[in-house]
Coordinates of C-alpha atoms in Angstrom, one line a residue:
X217 CA -16.7 28.8 -21.0
X218 CA -13.1 28.6 -19.7
X219 CA -10.5 30.9 -21.1
X220 CA -7.2 29.8 -22.4
X221 CA -5.3 30.8 -19.3
X222 CA -7.7 28.7 -17.0
X223 CA -7.2 25.7 -19.2
X224 CA -3.4 26.0 -19.0
X225 CA -3.6 26.4 -15.2
X226 CA -5.8 23.4 -14.8
X227 CA -3.6 21.3 -17.0
X228 CA -0.5 22.4 -15.1
X229 CA -2.1 21.3 -11.8
X230 CA -2.8 17.8 -12.9
X231 CA 0.8 16.7 -12.6
X232 CA 1.5 18.8 -9.5
X233 CA 1.0 17.1 -6.0
X234 CA 0.6 20.5 -4.5
X235 CA -2.8 20.7 -6.2
X236 CA -4.1 18.0 -3.9
X237 CA -4.1 20.0 -0.7
X238 CA -2.0 23.0 -1.8
X239 CA 1.0 21.8 0.1
X240 CA 4.6 21.4 -1.2
X241 CA 5.7 18.0 -2.2
X242 CA 8.1 17.7 0.9
X243 CA 5.1 17.7 3.1
X244 CA 3.5 14.8 1.3
X245 CA 6.8 13.0 1.4
X246 CA 7.1 13.7 5.2
X247 CA 3.5 12.6 5.9
X248 CA 4.1 9.5 3.8
X249 CA 7.2 8.7 5.9
X250 CA 5.5 9.2 9.2
X251 CA 2.3 7.3 8.4
X252 CA 4.2 4.3 6.9
X253 CA 6.7 4.2 9.8
X254 CA 3.8 4.3 12.3
X255 CA 2.0 1.5 10.5
X256 CA 5.2 -0.6 10.3
X257 CA 6.0 -0.1 13.9
X258 CA 2.4 -0.9 14.9
X259 CA 2.7 -4.1 12.8
X260 CA 6.0 -5.1 14.3
X261 CA 4.7 -4.6 17.9
X262 CA 1.5 -6.4 17.4
X263 CA 2.0 -8.9 14.6
X264 CA 5.7 -9.6 14.4
X265 CA 5.2 -13.3 13.4
X266 CA 3.0 -12.2 10.4
X267 CA 5.7 -9.7 9.3
X268 CA 8.4 -12.5 9.6
X269 CA 6.2 -14.8 7.5
X270 CA 5.5 -12.1 4.9
X271 CA 9.3 -11.4 4.6
X272 CA 10.0 -15.1 4.1
X273 CA 7.2 -15.4 1.4
X274 CA 8.5 -12.3 -0.4
X275 CA 12.0 -13.7 -0.5
X276 CA 10.8 -17.1 -1.7
X277 CA 8.2 -15.6 -4.1
X278 CA 8.2 -15.3 -7.7
X279 CA 8.3 -12.2 -10.0
X280 CA 4.5 -12.7 -10.5
X281 CA 4.2 -11.9 -6.8
X282 CA 3.8 -8.2 -7.6
X283 CA 0.7 -8.8 -9.5
X284 CA -0.7 -10.7 -6.5
X285 CA 0.4 -7.9 -4.3
X286 CA -2.0 -5.5 -6.0
X287 CA -5.0 -7.7 -5.1
X288 CA -5.2 -6.7 -1.4
X289 CA -5.3 -3.0 -2.3
X290 CA -7.9 -3.7 -5.0
X291 CA -10.0 -5.7 -2.6
X292 CA -9.9 -3.0 0.1
X293 CA -10.5 -0.1 -2.3
X294 CA -13.3 -2.0 -4.2
X295 CA -15.2 -3.2 -1.1
X296 CA -14.6 0.1 0.8
X297 CA -15.6 2.2 -2.3
X298 CA -18.7 0.1 -2.7
X299 CA -19.8 0.4 0.9
X300 CA -19.0 4.1 0.8
X301 CA -21.1 4.7 -2.3
X302 CA -24.0 2.7 -0.9
X303 CA -23.9 4.6 2.4
X304 CA -23.8 7.9 0.5
X305 CA -26.6 6.9 -1.9
X306 CA -28.9 5.7 0.9
X307 CA -28.0 8.6 3.1
X308 CA -27.6 6.2 6.1
X309 CA -25.9 7.9 9.1
X310 CA -25.4 11.2 7.2
X311 CA -22.0 12.6 6.4
X312 CA -20.4 11.3 9.6
X313 CA -20.8 7.6 8.6
X314 CA -19.6 8.4 5.0
X315 CA -16.4 10.1 6.4
X316 CA -16.0 7.4 8.9
X317 CA -16.2 4.7 6.1
X318 CA -13.7 6.8 4.1
X319 CA -11.3 6.9 7.1
X320 CA -11.5 3.1 7.6
X321 CA -10.8 2.4 4.0
X322 CA -7.8 4.8 4.2
X323 CA -6.5 3.2 7.4
X324 CA -6.8 -0.3 5.7
X325 CA -4.8 0.9 2.6
X326 CA -2.2 2.4 4.9
X327 CA -1.8 -0.7 7.0
X328 CA -1.4 -2.8 3.8
X329 CA 1.1 -0.3 2.4
X330 CA 2.9 -0.2 5.8
X331 CA 3.2 -4.0 5.7
X332 CA 4.4 -4.0 2.1
X333 CA 7.0 -1.3 2.7
X334 CA 8.2 -3.0 5.9
X335 CA 8.7 -6.2 4.0
X336 CA 10.6 -4.5 1.2
X337 CA 12.6 -2.5 3.7
X338 CA 13.5 -5.6 5.7
X339 CA 14.4 -7.5 2.6
X340 CA 16.8 -4.6 1.8
X341 CA 18.4 -4.7 5.2
X342 CA 18.7 -8.5 5.0
X343 CA 20.9 -8.2 1.9
X344 CA 23.7 -6.9 4.2
X345 CA 23.4 -9.9 6.6
X346 CA 21.0 -10.7 9.3
X347 CA 17.3 -9.8 9.0
X348 CA 16.5 -6.6 10.8
X349 CA 12.8 -5.6 10.6
X350 CA 13.1 -2.5 12.8
X351 CA 15.6 -0.8 10.6
X352 CA 13.6 -2.2 7.7
X353 CA 10.7 -0.1 8.9
X354 CA 12.7 3.0 8.6
X355 CA 14.0 2.0 5.2
X356 CA 10.5 1.2 4.0
X357 CA 9.2 4.5 5.3
X358 CA 11.9 6.3 3.4
X359 CA 11.1 4.4 0.3
X360 CA 7.5 5.5 0.6
X361 CA 8.5 9.2 0.6
X362 CA 10.6 9.0 -2.6
X363 CA 7.8 8.9 -5.1
X364 CA 6.3 12.1 -3.7
X365 CA 9.7 13.9 -4.0
X366 CA 10.6 12.9 -7.6
X367 CA 7.3 12.2 -9.4
X368 CA 4.2 14.1 -10.4
X369 CA 1.0 13.3 -8.5
X370 CA -0.4 10.4 -10.7
X371 CA 2.8 8.5 -11.2
X372 CA 3.7 9.2 -7.5
X373 CA 0.3 7.5 -6.5
X374 CA 1.0 4.7 -8.8
X375 CA 4.6 4.1 -7.5
X376 CA 3.4 4.5 -3.9
X377 CA 1.2 1.4 -4.3
X378 CA 3.3 -0.7 -6.6
X379 CA 6.4 -0.9 -4.3
X380 CA 4.4 -2.3 -1.3
X381 CA 2.7 -4.6 -3.7
X382 CA 6.1 -6.3 -4.2
X383 CA 6.2 -6.9 -0.4
X384 CA 2.7 -8.2 -0.2
X385 CA 2.9 -10.4 -3.3
X386 CA 4.3 -13.6 -1.7
X387 CA 1.8 -13.5 1.1
X388 CA -1.1 -12.8 -1.1
X389 CA 0.0 -15.6 -3.6
X390 CA 0.2 -18.1 -0.7
X391 CA -3.1 -17.0 0.7
X392 CA -4.8 -17.5 -2.7
X393 CA -3.1 -20.8 -3.5
X394 CA -2.2 -22.0 0.0
X395 CA -4.3 -25.1 0.0
X396 CA -3.1 -26.3 -3.4
X397 CA -0.7 -29.2 -3.3
X398 CA 0.2 -31.6 -6.0
X399 CA -1.9 -34.2 -4.3
X400 CA -5.0 -32.0 -4.0
X401 CA -4.7 -31.0 -7.7
X402 CA -4.3 -34.6 -8.9
X403 CA -7.2 -35.8 -6.8
X404 CA -9.4 -33.1 -8.3

């Protein structure tokens, strides 16, 4: 049975991001900044037209877009989690396969977050004049570091996924409802 001091220690660690790996919150913020910046730059180099379309859709989108922006994260987490649990249950490939699937799911979530933060950062830079996706990548990466600096672990994780959901909402909404037009709805 746990003593009272152990219970207090465990409770104190729940809201402390340093309990995750035992690192100060500044390290998590720095890691977030670097990973999101790398993902955003990778997207700008390899898929600039997709980024431009995502920015346009975010600007034109509605407030409901944030709800739609959560869908890609949920899909990747659900499908990846399901495959991961099945691989672990069956024991196929051993721990290397399980860790590999975990890394792929993490990369998928980071790429989605990178696109979302890039869109939000580019939108913020566009408020001053012309659209500037490259500085928007830096602004987005900076925004990704903020939750880790000012919030405890659980709210920081929540905030870290909600802000890029704003950037992904317009694209996801268009992906889900893209073929719907007035004529297609009228014709059934």
